[in-house]
Coordinates of C-alpha atoms in Angstrom, one line a residue:
Chain A
M1 CA -27.6 -8.2 -7.5
S2 CA -27.1 -5.6 -10.2
S3 CA -30.2 -3.6 -9.3
S4 CA -29.3 -3.6 -5.6
A5 CA -25.7 -2.5 -6.6
I6 CA -27.0 0.4 -8.3
A7 CA -29.1 1.2 -5.5
A8 CA -26.4 0.8 -3.1
T9 CA -24.2 3.2 -4.9
A10 CA -27.0 5.6 -6.0
P11 CA -25.2 8.9 -5.0
L12 CA -22.3 7.9 -7.4
P13 CA -23.8 8.7 -10.7
Q14 CA -24.8 12.0 -9.5
E15 CA -21.2 12.7 -8.3
A16 CA -20.1 11.6 -11.8
K17 CA -22.1 14.2 -13.4
V18 CA -21.0 16.9 -11.2
V19 CA -17.4 16.2 -11.7
S20 CA -17.5 15.4 -15.3
G21 CA -18.6 19.1 -16.0
F22 CA -15.1 20.0 -14.9
D23 CA -13.4 16.9 -16.5
R24 CA -10.5 18.1 -18.8
K25 CA -9.7 15.8 -21.6
P26 CA -7.2 16.2 -24.2
P27 CA -8.6 17.1 -27.6
S28 CA -10.1 14.3 -29.5
A29 CA -7.1 14.5 -32.0
G30 CA -4.8 13.4 -29.2
S31 CA -6.9 10.5 -28.0
A32 CA -7.6 9.4 -31.6
A33 CA -4.0 9.3 -32.4
V34 CA -3.2 7.2 -29.3
V35 CA -5.7 4.6 -30.6
E36 CA -3.8 4.4 -33.9
I37 CA -0.3 4.5 -32.5
L38 CA -0.2 2.4 -29.5
P39 CA -0.9 -0.9 -31.3
T40 CA 1.9 -0.2 -33.8
A41 CA 4.3 1.0 -31.0
Q42 CA 3.6 -2.3 -29.1
A43 CA 4.1 -4.1 -32.5
A44 CA 7.5 -2.5 -32.8
S45 CA 8.9 -3.9 -29.6
A46 CA 7.3 -7.3 -30.2
Q47 CA 8.2 -7.9 -33.9
P48 CA 11.3 -7.0 -35.9
R49 CA 9.1 -5.1 -38.5
P50 CA 9.6 -1.4 -37.9
A51 CA 6.4 0.7 -37.1
R52 CA 5.7 3.5 -39.4
R53 CA 3.4 5.9 -37.7
P54 CA 5.7 6.7 -34.7
H55 CA 8.5 7.5 -37.2
W56 CA 6.2 10.0 -38.9
L57 CA 5.0 11.7 -35.8
G58 CA 8.4 11.6 -34.4
F59 CA 10.1 13.4 -37.2
A60 CA 7.1 15.9 -37.1
A61 CA 7.8 16.8 -33.6
A62 CA 11.5 17.1 -34.4
A63 CA 10.7 19.4 -37.5
A64 CA 8.3 21.6 -35.4
W65 CA 10.9 22.1 -32.7
G66 CA 13.7 22.6 -35.3
L67 CA 11.4 25.3 -37.0
L68 CA 10.9 26.9 -33.4
A69 CA 14.7 26.9 -33.0
A70 CA 15.5 28.3 -36.4
L71 CA 13.1 31.1 -36.3
T72 CA 14.2 32.0 -32.8
L73 CA 17.9 32.1 -33.7
L74 CA 17.9 33.3 -37.2
W75 CA 14.9 35.9 -37.3
P76 CA 16.4 39.1 -35.6
N77 CA 14.1 40.4 -32.8
K78 CA 12.2 43.7 -33.6
P79 CA 13.7 46.6 -31.7
A80 CA 11.3 47.5 -28.9
G81 CA 12.7 50.7 -27.7
F82 CA 14.8 49.2 -24.9
E83 CA 17.4 46.5 -24.6
D84 CA 16.8 43.3 -26.7
W85 CA 14.7 40.6 -25.2
A86 CA 16.9 38.5 -22.9
Y87 CA 17.6 34.8 -23.3
T88 CA 16.5 34.6 -27.1
A89 CA 19.7 32.6 -28.0
E90 CA 19.2 30.3 -24.9
F91 CA 15.7 29.7 -25.8
G92 CA 16.6 28.9 -29.5
T93 CA 19.3 26.4 -28.3
A94 CA 17.0 24.7 -26.0
A95 CA 14.4 24.3 -28.7
A96 CA 17.1 23.0 -31.1
A97 CA 18.2 20.4 -28.2
I98 CA 14.7 19.1 -28.0
A99 CA 14.4 18.9 -31.8
V100 CA 17.4 16.7 -31.8
T101 CA 16.3 14.5 -28.9
W102 CA 12.9 13.8 -30.7
A103 CA 14.7 13.0 -34.0
L104 CA 17.0 10.6 -32.0
L105 CA 13.9 8.9 -30.5
A106 CA 12.0 8.8 -33.9
L107 CA 15.1 7.1 -35.2
S108 CA 15.3 4.6 -32.5
T109 CA 11.7 3.4 -32.8
S110 CA 13.0 -0.1 -33.9
A111 CA 15.4 -0.2 -31.2
R112 CA 15.4 -3.3 -28.7
F113 CA 16.6 -1.4 -25.8
S114 CA 13.6 -1.6 -23.5
L115 CA 14.3 1.9 -22.0
L116 CA 14.1 3.6 -25.4
A117 CA 11.1 1.3 -26.3
R118 CA 9.4 2.6 -23.0
A119 CA 10.4 6.2 -23.8
N120 CA 8.9 5.7 -27.3
A121 CA 5.6 4.5 -26.0
V122 CA 5.2 7.5 -23.6
F123 CA 6.2 9.7 -26.6
S124 CA 3.8 8.1 -29.0
R125 CA 1.1 9.0 -26.6
G126 CA 1.9 12.6 -26.4
A127 CA 3.4 13.2 -29.8
P128 CA 0.6 15.3 -31.3
W129 CA 0.6 17.5 -28.3
I130 CA 4.4 17.9 -28.6
V131 CA 4.1 19.0 -32.3
V132 CA 1.3 21.4 -31.5
S133 CA 3.0 23.0 -28.5
A134 CA 6.1 23.8 -30.7
L135 CA 3.8 25.4 -33.2
I136 CA 1.9 27.4 -30.6
L137 CA 5.4 28.5 -28.9
A138 CA 6.6 29.6 -32.5
L139 CA 3.4 31.7 -33.2
W140 CA 3.9 33.3 -29.9
E141 CA 7.5 34.1 -30.5
I142 CA 6.6 35.6 -33.9
L143 CA 3.7 37.8 -32.6
T144 CA 5.7 39.2 -29.9
A145 CA 9.6 39.4 -30.2
K146 CA 9.8 38.9 -34.1
T147 CA 7.1 41.4 -35.2
G148 CA 5.8 43.2 -32.3
A149 CA 2.2 42.6 -33.4
L150 CA 1.5 42.1 -29.8
P151 CA 3.1 45.3 -28.3
P152 CA 5.5 45.3 -25.4
P153 CA 5.3 45.7 -22.5
F154 CA 1.9 44.0 -22.1
F155 CA 3.0 41.1 -24.2
A156 CA 6.2 39.1 -23.7
P157 CA 7.8 36.4 -25.9
P158 CA 8.1 32.9 -24.4
S159 CA 11.9 33.3 -24.5
S160 CA 11.6 36.4 -21.8
L161 CA 9.9 34.0 -19.2
I162 CA 13.3 32.4 -18.8
D163 CA 14.5 35.9 -17.8
A164 CA 11.8 36.3 -15.2
Y165 CA 12.5 32.9 -13.6
A166 CA 16.3 33.3 -13.8
N167 CA 16.3 36.8 -12.4
D168 CA 13.4 36.7 -9.9
Y169 CA 13.3 33.2 -8.7
A170 CA 14.0 34.1 -5.2
R171 CA 11.0 36.4 -4.9
L172 CA 8.7 33.8 -6.9
A173 CA 9.8 30.8 -4.7
D174 CA 9.0 32.9 -1.6
S175 CA 5.7 34.1 -2.9
T176 CA 4.9 30.4 -4.0
Y177 CA 6.0 29.2 -0.6
N178 CA 3.7 31.8 1.3
S179 CA 0.7 31.1 -0.9
L180 CA 0.8 27.4 -0.4
K181 CA 1.3 27.8 3.3
L182 CA -1.6 30.1 3.6
L183 CA -3.8 28.0 1.3
L184 CA -3.1 24.8 3.0
E185 CA -3.8 26.3 6.4
G186 CA -7.1 27.6 5.3
V187 CA -8.1 24.5 3.4
L188 CA -7.4 22.0 6.1
W189 CA -9.2 24.1 8.6
G190 CA -12.1 24.5 6.3
A191 CA -12.2 20.8 5.2
A192 CA -11.9 19.6 8.8
V193 CA -14.6 22.0 10.1
G194 CA -16.9 21.4 7.1
F195 CA -16.7 17.7 7.2
T196 CA -17.5 17.7 11.2
V197 CA -20.4 20.0 10.4
G198 CA -21.7 18.0 7.6
I199 CA -21.5 14.8 9.7
S200 CA -23.2 16.5 12.6
I201 CA -26.3 18.0 10.8
G202 CA -26.5 14.6 9.0
W203 CA -26.5 12.9 12.1
S204 CA -28.3 14.8 14.8
R205 CA -31.8 16.5 14.4
A206 CA -30.8 19.1 17.2
I207 CA -27.6 20.2 15.7
S208 CA -29.3 20.2 12.1
Y209 CA -32.3 22.5 13.6
W210 CA -29.7 25.1 14.7
V211 CA -26.9 24.9 12.2
H212 CA -28.7 24.2 8.9
P213 CA -30.5 27.5 8.7
L214 CA -27.2 29.3 9.5
L215 CA -25.7 27.4 6.8
R216 CA -28.4 28.1 4.2
F217 CA -28.5 31.9 4.9
L218 CA -24.7 32.6 5.3
G219 CA -23.2 29.9 3.0
P220 CA -24.0 31.4 -0.3
L221 CA -22.4 34.9 0.7
P222 CA -19.1 34.9 -1.4
P223 CA -16.3 35.0 1.2
T224 CA -14.5 37.6 -0.9
A225 CA -17.3 40.1 0.2
L226 CA -16.2 39.7 3.7
L227 CA -12.6 40.5 2.9
P228 CA -12.7 44.3 4.2
I229 CA -14.5 43.4 7.3
A230 CA -12.2 40.3 8.0
F231 CA -9.2 42.5 7.7
F232 CA -10.5 44.8 10.2
F233 CA -11.8 42.2 12.7
F234 CA -8.7 39.9 12.8
P235 CA -5.4 40.6 14.4
S236 CA -3.6 39.9 11.2
S237 CA -4.3 39.9 7.6
H238 CA -2.7 36.3 7.6
A239 CA -5.4 35.1 10.2
A240 CA -8.2 36.9 8.3
S241 CA -7.1 35.2 5.0
V242 CA -7.0 31.8 6.8
F243 CA -10.5 32.4 8.1
L244 CA -11.8 33.2 4.6
I245 CA -10.2 30.4 2.7
A246 CA -11.5 28.1 5.3
L247 CA -14.9 29.5 5.1
A248 CA -14.7 29.1 1.1
T249 CA -13.6 25.5 1.5
G250 CA -15.8 24.7 4.5
F251 CA -19.2 25.5 2.8
P252 CA -19.2 23.0 0.0
V253 CA -17.5 20.4 2.0
A254 CA -20.3 20.6 4.9
I255 CA -23.2 20.8 2.3
L256 CA -22.1 17.8 0.4
T257 CA -21.0 15.7 3.4
W258 CA -24.2 16.4 4.8
S259 CA -26.1 15.2 1.7
G260 CA -23.9 12.2 1.5
V261 CA -24.8 11.1 5.1
A262 CA -28.4 11.9 4.4
G263 CA -28.5 9.8 1.3
V264 CA -27.0 6.6 2.8
N265 CA -29.2 3.4 2.3
K266 CA -31.2 3.1 5.5
A267 CA -30.8 -0.9 5.2
Y268 CA -27.1 -0.4 5.8
Y269 CA -27.9 0.8 9.3
D270 CA -30.5 -2.0 9.9
V271 CA -27.7 -4.5 8.9
A272 CA -25.3 -3.1 11.3
R273 CA -27.6 -2.8 14.2
T274 CA -28.8 -6.4 13.9
M275 CA -25.2 -7.4 14.2
G276 CA -24.6 -5.4 17.4
A277 CA -23.2 -2.2 16.1
S278 CA -23.0 0.9 18.6
E279 CA -23.8 4.5 17.6
W280 CA -20.0 5.3 17.2
F281 CA -19.8 2.1 14.7
L282 CA -22.8 3.5 12.8
I283 CA -21.2 7.0 12.4
F284 CA -17.7 6.0 11.6
R285 CA -18.1 2.5 9.9
V286 CA -21.4 3.2 8.1
A287 CA -22.4 6.7 7.5
I288 CA -18.9 8.2 6.8
P289 CA -17.6 5.6 4.4
A290 CA -20.9 5.7 2.5
A291 CA -20.8 9.5 2.4
L292 CA -17.2 9.7 1.0
P293 CA -17.9 10.0 -2.7
Q294 CA -19.9 13.1 -1.9
V295 CA -17.3 14.5 0.4
F296 CA -14.7 14.4 -2.3
V297 CA -17.2 16.2 -4.6
G298 CA -17.2 19.0 -1.9
L299 CA -13.6 19.0 -1.4
F300 CA -13.3 19.6 -5.2
M301 CA -15.6 22.4 -5.2
G302 CA -14.2 23.9 -1.9
F303 CA -10.5 23.7 -3.7
G304 CA -11.8 25.8 -6.5
S305 CA -13.3 28.5 -4.2
S306 CA -10.3 28.5 -1.9
F307 CA -8.0 29.4 -4.9
V308 CA -10.2 32.4 -5.7
V309 CA -10.2 33.7 -2.1
L310 CA -6.4 33.2 -1.8
I311 CA -5.6 35.3 -4.8
V312 CA -7.9 38.0 -4.0
A313 CA -6.9 38.2 -0.4
E314 CA -3.3 38.4 -1.4
M315 CA -4.1 41.1 -3.8
M316 CA -6.0 43.1 -1.3
G317 CA -4.1 42.8 1.8
V318 CA -1.6 40.0 2.4
K319 CA 1.9 41.2 1.8
S320 CA 3.3 38.1 0.2
G321 CA 2.2 35.3 -2.0
L322 CA 1.5 34.9 -5.6
G323 CA -1.5 37.2 -5.7
W324 CA 0.5 40.0 -4.1
Y325 CA 3.2 39.1 -6.8
L326 CA 0.7 39.9 -9.6
T327 CA -0.1 43.3 -8.3
W328 CA 3.6 44.0 -7.4
A329 CA 4.5 43.2 -11.0
Q330 CA 1.6 45.3 -12.2
G331 CA 2.9 48.2 -10.3
Y332 CA 6.3 48.0 -11.9
A333 CA 4.7 47.3 -15.3
S334 CA 6.7 44.1 -15.4
Y335 CA 4.3 42.0 -17.4
V336 CA 6.8 39.3 -18.0
N337 CA 6.9 38.6 -14.4
M338 CA 3.2 38.4 -14.3
Y339 CA 3.1 35.7 -16.9
A340 CA 5.7 33.9 -15.0
A341 CA 3.6 34.1 -11.8
L342 CA 0.4 33.0 -13.6
I343 CA 2.2 29.9 -15.0
V344 CA 3.5 29.0 -11.5
M345 CA -0.1 29.4 -10.2
T346 CA -1.6 27.2 -13.0
V347 CA 0.9 24.4 -12.3
I348 CA 0.3 24.6 -8.6
F349 CA -3.5 24.7 -8.6
S350 CA -3.7 22.0 -11.3
S351 CA -1.3 19.9 -9.3
L352 CA -3.3 20.3 -6.2
I353 CA -6.6 19.2 -7.9
S354 CA -4.6 16.2 -9.5
L355 CA -3.4 15.2 -6.1
L356 CA -7.0 15.4 -4.7
F357 CA -8.1 13.1 -7.4
A358 CA -5.2 10.7 -6.8
V359 CA -6.2 10.4 -3.1
R360 CA -9.9 10.0 -4.1
D361 CA -9.1 7.3 -6.5
R362 CA -7.1 5.5 -3.8
V363 CA -9.8 5.9 -1.1
L364 CA -12.7 5.0 -3.4
V365 CA -11.0 2.1 -5.3
W366 CA -14.6 0.3 -4.6
Q367 CA -16.5 2.5 -6.9
K368 CA -17.4 1.3 -10.3
G369 CA -16.7 3.6 -13.1
I370 CA -14.8 6.4 -11.3
V371 CA -14.3 9.7 -13.1
K372 CA -10.9 10.2 -14.5
W373 CA -9.2 13.6 -13.9
Chain B
M1 CA -47.4 -40.1 2.1
V2 CA -47.6 -36.6 3.5
A3 CA -48.9 -36.3 7.1
A4 CA -50.0 -32.8 8.0
A5 CA -51.3 -32.0 11.4
V6 CA -51.7 -28.6 13.0
E7 CA -52.9 -28.3 16.4
K8 CA -52.7 -25.8 19.1
P9 CA -50.6 -26.2 21.1
R10 CA -48.4 -27.3 18.2
P11 CA -46.3 -30.4 18.8
E12 CA -42.4 -30.1 18.8
P13 CA -40.7 -30.4 15.3
I14 CA -40.3 -34.1 14.3
E15 CA -37.3 -34.1 12.1
P16 CA -34.6 -33.4 11.4
S17 CA -33.4 -33.4 15.0
T18 CA -31.9 -30.0 14.9
A19 CA -33.2 -28.7 18.3
A20 CA -29.6 -27.8 19.4
P21 CA -28.3 -25.6 22.0
G22 CA -27.4 -23.1 19.6
A23 CA -31.1 -22.4 18.8
S24 CA -33.6 -19.9 20.1
R25 CA -37.3 -20.4 20.9
I26 CA -39.3 -17.5 19.7
R27 CA -42.7 -16.6 21.3
V28 CA -45.0 -14.0 19.8
E29 CA -47.9 -13.3 21.8
G30 CA -50.9 -11.0 20.9
V31 CA -48.7 -8.7 18.7
S32 CA -50.3 -5.9 17.0
H33 CA -48.6 -3.2 15.1
G34 CA -49.2 -0.4 12.7
F35 CA -47.7 2.9 11.2
D36 CA -49.1 6.6 11.2
A37 CA -49.5 7.4 7.8
P38 CA -50.7 10.8 6.4
S39 CA -54.1 9.3 5.7
G40 CA -54.5 7.9 9.4
R41 CA -53.2 5.0 11.2
L42 CA -52.3 1.9 9.1
E43 CA -52.7 -1.4 10.9
V44 CA -50.3 -4.0 9.7
L45 CA -50.4 -6.7 12.2
E46 CA -53.4 -7.8 14.3
N47 CA -53.2 -10.0 17.2
V48 CA -50.5 -12.4 16.0
D49 CA -49.5 -15.5 17.8
L50 CA -46.5 -17.5 16.7
D51 CA -44.2 -19.9 18.3
V52 CA -41.0 -21.1 16.8
A53 CA -39.4 -24.2 18.5
P54 CA -35.8 -24.2 19.0
G55 CA -34.3 -25.5 15.7
E56 CA -37.5 -25.1 13.8
F57 CA -37.8 -23.8 10.2
V58 CA -40.9 -21.7 10.0
A59 CA -42.0 -20.0 6.8
L60 CA -44.5 -17.1 6.8
L61 CA -46.5 -17.0 3.6
G62 CA -48.8 -14.3 2.5
P63 CA -49.7 -11.8 0.0
S64 CA -47.1 -9.1 -0.6
G65 CA -47.4 -6.0 1.7
C66 CA -49.4 -7.8 4.2
G67 CA -47.0 -7.0 6.9
K68 CA -44.9 -10.2 7.2
S69 CA -41.8 -8.1 6.9
T70 CA -42.9 -5.9 9.6
L71 CA -43.3 -8.9 11.8
L72 CA -39.6 -9.9 11.1
R73 CA -38.4 -6.3 12.0
L74 CA -40.3 -6.7 15.4
V75 CA -38.7 -10.2 16.0
A76 CA -35.2 -8.8 15.1
G77 CA -35.8 -5.9 17.5
L78 CA -35.3 -3.1 15.0
E79 CA -38.6 -1.5 16.1
P80 CA -40.7 -2.2 19.2
A81 CA -44.1 -3.6 18.9
A82 CA -47.2 -1.4 19.4
A83 CA -49.0 -4.2 21.4
G84 CA -48.2 -7.6 22.5
T85 CA -44.8 -9.3 23.6
I86 CA -42.1 -11.0 21.7
T87 CA -39.6 -13.1 23.7
Q88 CA -36.5 -15.1 23.0
D89 CA -36.0 -18.0 25.1
G90 CA -38.1 -16.2 27.6
N91 CA -36.6 -12.9 27.5
P92 CA -38.5 -9.9 26.0
I93 CA -36.9 -8.7 22.7
T94 CA -36.1 -5.0 23.1
R95 CA -33.3 -4.2 20.7
P96 CA -31.3 -5.9 17.9
D97 CA -28.9 -8.6 19.0
P98 CA -26.3 -10.7 17.0
S99 CA -28.0 -13.9 18.2
R100 CA -31.0 -12.9 15.8
I101 CA -29.7 -11.9 12.3
V102 CA -31.7 -10.7 9.4
V103 CA -30.9 -11.4 5.9
F104 CA -32.9 -9.1 3.5
Q105 CA -34.2 -9.4 0.0
D106 CA -31.4 -7.2 -1.1
P107 CA -27.9 -8.3 -0.1
T108 CA -27.3 -4.8 1.2
L109 CA -23.4 -5.5 1.1
F110 CA -21.5 -2.4 1.9
P111 CA -20.0 -1.5 -1.5
W112 CA -17.0 0.0 0.1
R113 CA -15.8 -3.1 1.9
T114 CA -14.5 -6.3 0.2
V115 CA -16.3 -9.5 0.7
W116 CA -14.1 -10.6 3.5
D117 CA -14.6 -7.3 5.3
N118 CA -18.3 -7.5 4.6
V119 CA -18.5 -10.9 6.2
A120 CA -16.4 -9.6 9.1
L121 CA -18.9 -6.7 9.9
G122 CA -20.6 -8.3 12.9
L123 CA -17.4 -9.5 14.5
Q124 CA -16.0 -6.0 14.2
A125 CA -19.1 -4.4 15.5
Q126 CA -19.1 -6.6 18.5
G127 CA -15.2 -5.7 18.9
I128 CA -14.1 -9.3 18.6
L129 CA -12.7 -9.5 15.1
K130 CA -9.2 -9.7 16.1
Q131 CA -9.5 -12.8 18.1
E132 CA -12.0 -14.4 15.8
K133 CA -10.6 -13.9 12.5
T134 CA -10.8 -17.5 11.5
R135 CA -14.7 -17.5 11.7
V136 CA -14.7 -15.1 8.8
D137 CA -13.0 -17.5 6.6
A138 CA -15.0 -20.4 7.9
A139 CA -18.2 -18.4 7.0
L140 CA -16.9 -17.8 3.5
C141 CA -16.1 -21.4 3.1
K142 CA -19.5 -22.5 4.2
V143 CA -21.1 -20.6 1.5
G144 CA -18.3 -21.5 -1.1
L145 CA -17.0 -18.1 -1.6
E146 CA -13.5 -18.5 -0.1
G147 CA -11.8 -17.5 -3.4
F148 CA -13.6 -14.2 -3.6
A149 CA -12.6 -12.6 -0.2
R150 CA -10.7 -9.8 -1.9
S151 CA -13.6 -8.9 -4.4
Y152 CA -15.7 -5.9 -4.1
P153 CA -19.4 -6.4 -4.0
H154 CA -19.9 -4.7 -7.4
Q155 CA -17.9 -7.6 -9.1
L156 CA -20.3 -10.2 -7.7
S157 CA -23.2 -11.7 -9.5
G158 CA -26.7 -11.6 -7.7
G159 CA -26.5 -15.1 -6.3
M160 CA -23.0 -14.8 -5.0
A161 CA -23.8 -11.4 -3.2
Q162 CA -26.8 -13.2 -1.4
R163 CA -24.3 -15.9 -0.5
V164 CA -22.0 -13.2 0.9
A165 CA -25.0 -12.0 2.8
L166 CA -25.7 -15.3 4.2
A167 CA -22.0 -15.6 5.3
R168 CA -22.2 -12.3 6.9
A169 CA -25.2 -13.5 9.0
L170 CA -23.7 -17.0 9.8
V171 CA -20.4 -15.7 11.0
N172 CA -22.3 -14.4 14.2
N173 CA -23.4 -17.9 15.1
P174 CA -27.1 -16.8 15.1
R175 CA -29.5 -18.8 17.2
L176 CA -32.4 -17.5 15.0
L177 CA -31.9 -16.7 11.4
I178 CA -34.5 -14.3 10.0
L179 CA -34.7 -14.5 6.2
D180 CA -36.9 -11.7 4.6
E181 CA -37.6 -13.1 1.1
P182 CA -33.8 -13.6 0.6
L183 CA -34.2 -15.3 -2.7
G184 CA -36.9 -13.0 -4.2
K185 CA -34.6 -11.1 -6.5
L186 CA -32.6 -14.1 -7.9
D187 CA -33.2 -15.9 -11.3
S188 CA -35.1 -19.0 -11.1
L189 CA -32.1 -21.5 -11.4
T190 CA -29.8 -19.7 -8.8
R191 CA -32.9 -19.6 -6.6
L192 CA -33.4 -23.4 -6.6
E193 CA -29.7 -23.9 -6.0
M194 CA -29.8 -21.5 -3.1
Q195 CA -33.0 -23.1 -1.4
S196 CA -31.1 -26.4 -1.3
E197 CA -28.1 -24.7 0.2
L198 CA -30.3 -23.1 2.8
V199 CA -31.7 -26.4 3.8
S200 CA -28.1 -27.9 4.3
L201 CA -26.8 -24.8 6.1
W202 CA -29.9 -25.0 8.4
Q203 CA -29.2 -28.7 9.0
K204 CA -25.6 -28.4 9.8
N205 CA -25.8 -25.2 12.0
G206 CA -28.9 -26.0 13.9
F207 CA -30.5 -22.5 14.3
S208 CA -34.1 -21.6 14.1
V209 CA -35.3 -20.1 10.9
L210 CA -38.1 -17.6 10.3
L211 CA -38.5 -17.2 6.6
V212 CA -40.8 -14.8 4.8
T213 CA -41.8 -15.5 1.3
H214 CA -44.6 -15.2 -1.1
D215 CA -43.5 -18.3 -3.1
V216 CA -45.7 -21.2 -2.1
E217 CA -43.3 -23.9 -3.6
E218 CA -40.3 -22.2 -1.9
A219 CA -42.2 -22.3 1.6
L220 CA -43.1 -26.2 1.0
F221 CA -39.7 -27.0 -0.1
L222 CA -37.9 -25.4 2.7
A223 CA -40.0 -25.3 5.7
Q224 CA -41.3 -27.8 8.5
R225 CA -44.3 -25.4 9.1
V226 CA -45.9 -22.9 6.9
V227 CA -47.9 -20.1 8.5
I228 CA -50.2 -18.4 6.3
F229 CA -51.3 -14.7 6.8
S230 CA -54.3 -12.9 5.4
P231 CA -54.1 -9.6 3.6
R232 CA -53.5 -6.2 5.6
P233 CA -53.9 -6.1 8.5
A234 CA -52.1 -9.5 8.7
K235 CA -53.7 -12.2 10.8
I236 CA -52.6 -15.8 10.9
V237 CA -55.3 -17.6 8.7
T238 CA -54.0 -21.2 9.1
E239 CA -50.8 -23.3 9.6
V240 CA -49.6 -26.3 7.7
R241 CA -47.1 -28.6 9.0
I242 CA -45.1 -30.4 6.3
E243 CA -43.5 -33.7 7.8
R244 CA -41.5 -34.8 4.8
P245 CA -38.0 -35.8 5.2
Y246 CA -35.1 -33.6 3.9
P247 CA -33.6 -33.2 1.3
R248 CA -36.9 -32.8 -0.3
H249 CA -37.5 -33.2 -4.1
R250 CA -39.7 -31.2 -6.2
D251 CA -40.8 -34.2 -8.3
D252 CA -42.0 -36.2 -5.3
P253 CA -45.1 -38.3 -6.3
C254 CA -47.3 -36.6 -3.8
S255 CA -46.3 -32.9 -3.2
P256 CA -46.3 -31.7 0.3
A257 CA -49.0 -29.3 -0.9
C258 CA -51.6 -32.0 -0.5
G259 CA -51.3 -32.1 3.1
T260 CA -54.4 -31.2 5.2
K261 CA -55.0 -28.0 6.8
C262 CA -56.6 -27.7 10.2

């Protein structure tokens, strides 16, 4: 059966290859630490003997965050020709609070409380990252606010990001909401139309004859190149952007859905037909489920290009959204706000991709050796 | 000890008395078939006549690639024959039908469905799954896999997967079971075990069986009649009737192979 299982799932390794190129893994230092730490952390909850490694890393994390707090609070900011950077004290206090929390967690490794033990297990996994992120923040703070090696206003210290979020959260939230709305509208249209087109050209020779050449000819054109024309043709810049985002998403979804349908093992159709399956059954119960792994690769690629089109469209013509916020912040030379918006964007886009992968893992539980995001 | 007699017209099968109402008579008359290859027409079947009595177990034996599997596809209704007629109980076969189920060399289970959902495929395709759910459990029981209903195909061994494929066929209550080298890819021990299981499933369910194999021993162990094909284009060379009682034993003092040909 093993050979036939491989044949049956032939498109999968291909998909795995495509996705793994984009696979983001924590650096090996992190995973190596997990391997070493986890057994001891589990041993700590099982046996009275306290574990040693979590202690060490926990105190290292506490020390790193303590260092960040100390240098933020005690090292005066370099005067930058305007009012002092806001929220320096608050940033330092927050870092100090985090340092105390880590210290307490590290002290409690031998605790019997299950909640603490669980917090510790999570902490052990991410401990190296927690140490390093404190050090990165400290370096960033030194290079900007403390020494001015990276000059204002183009560079801003991490503490000033709090300023941007605290004072401009309304505009940022509004921009985020508008971006998400526009993106989802375009992506849903693109995915739906791309999927339908992919299934149709995979199934029907006649449709394939007419649509496939168009897809081959027009598909590779970057949708951003159509921006000026689209803004002219469509009644609103919103409609134009939805169209272009849908185009960006739809092309890869259509191509990969088609290749998924074309790659379905023909024997599956024979099996279903001998059991009395109708054409409808062959499409919806055989072709589509068999093509789904490929469809998800298409969606992943489509998401990526939809983000590009979204930001460019908002920078060029749409009067709201995160892309618009970037150009707006640039106009006021308010680079702190720009960094703040970039961080929001990163969080949203990576969450959307994570969500897509979570859905895929759910839908494709039957796959062996699924690629982790 | 072995009586083998093949005449035309062939006599009704003698034992076991499986000629039940749930079995089909298949008549293949003057069937020829071929494919259009880049190098010209490729003839694979030449004027084949074959008759399967209700409840009979017939094995088609011949060199690989001779066109036996093509004959099965024609009988299943997956392709129309280029010439000649094939009938099931007197009605011409024009398209696939759940009363004639094929089990292929590969289990071809749908990897996205659990074992239970794979077995339920036929009932679902016919739109009667909701009323007939118990048939799925019964079919899984018949092949001894009731404990694996929730597993996915990639979690099964080769023999188990082929058992699921058998259950997926049996759930349709076929009147003719078409087996296309169903045990060809299994390891030898599993193959022997599955051969005995095939015999007992056939005896219990009473359908007709058309088995393609290139394993002589398998044909002699399983079938009441063995039809031997020539290399491509396939013609029937001869037939051997094997009138030995079931269950058969491999170490019988005189093996069925010493039967006479006609």
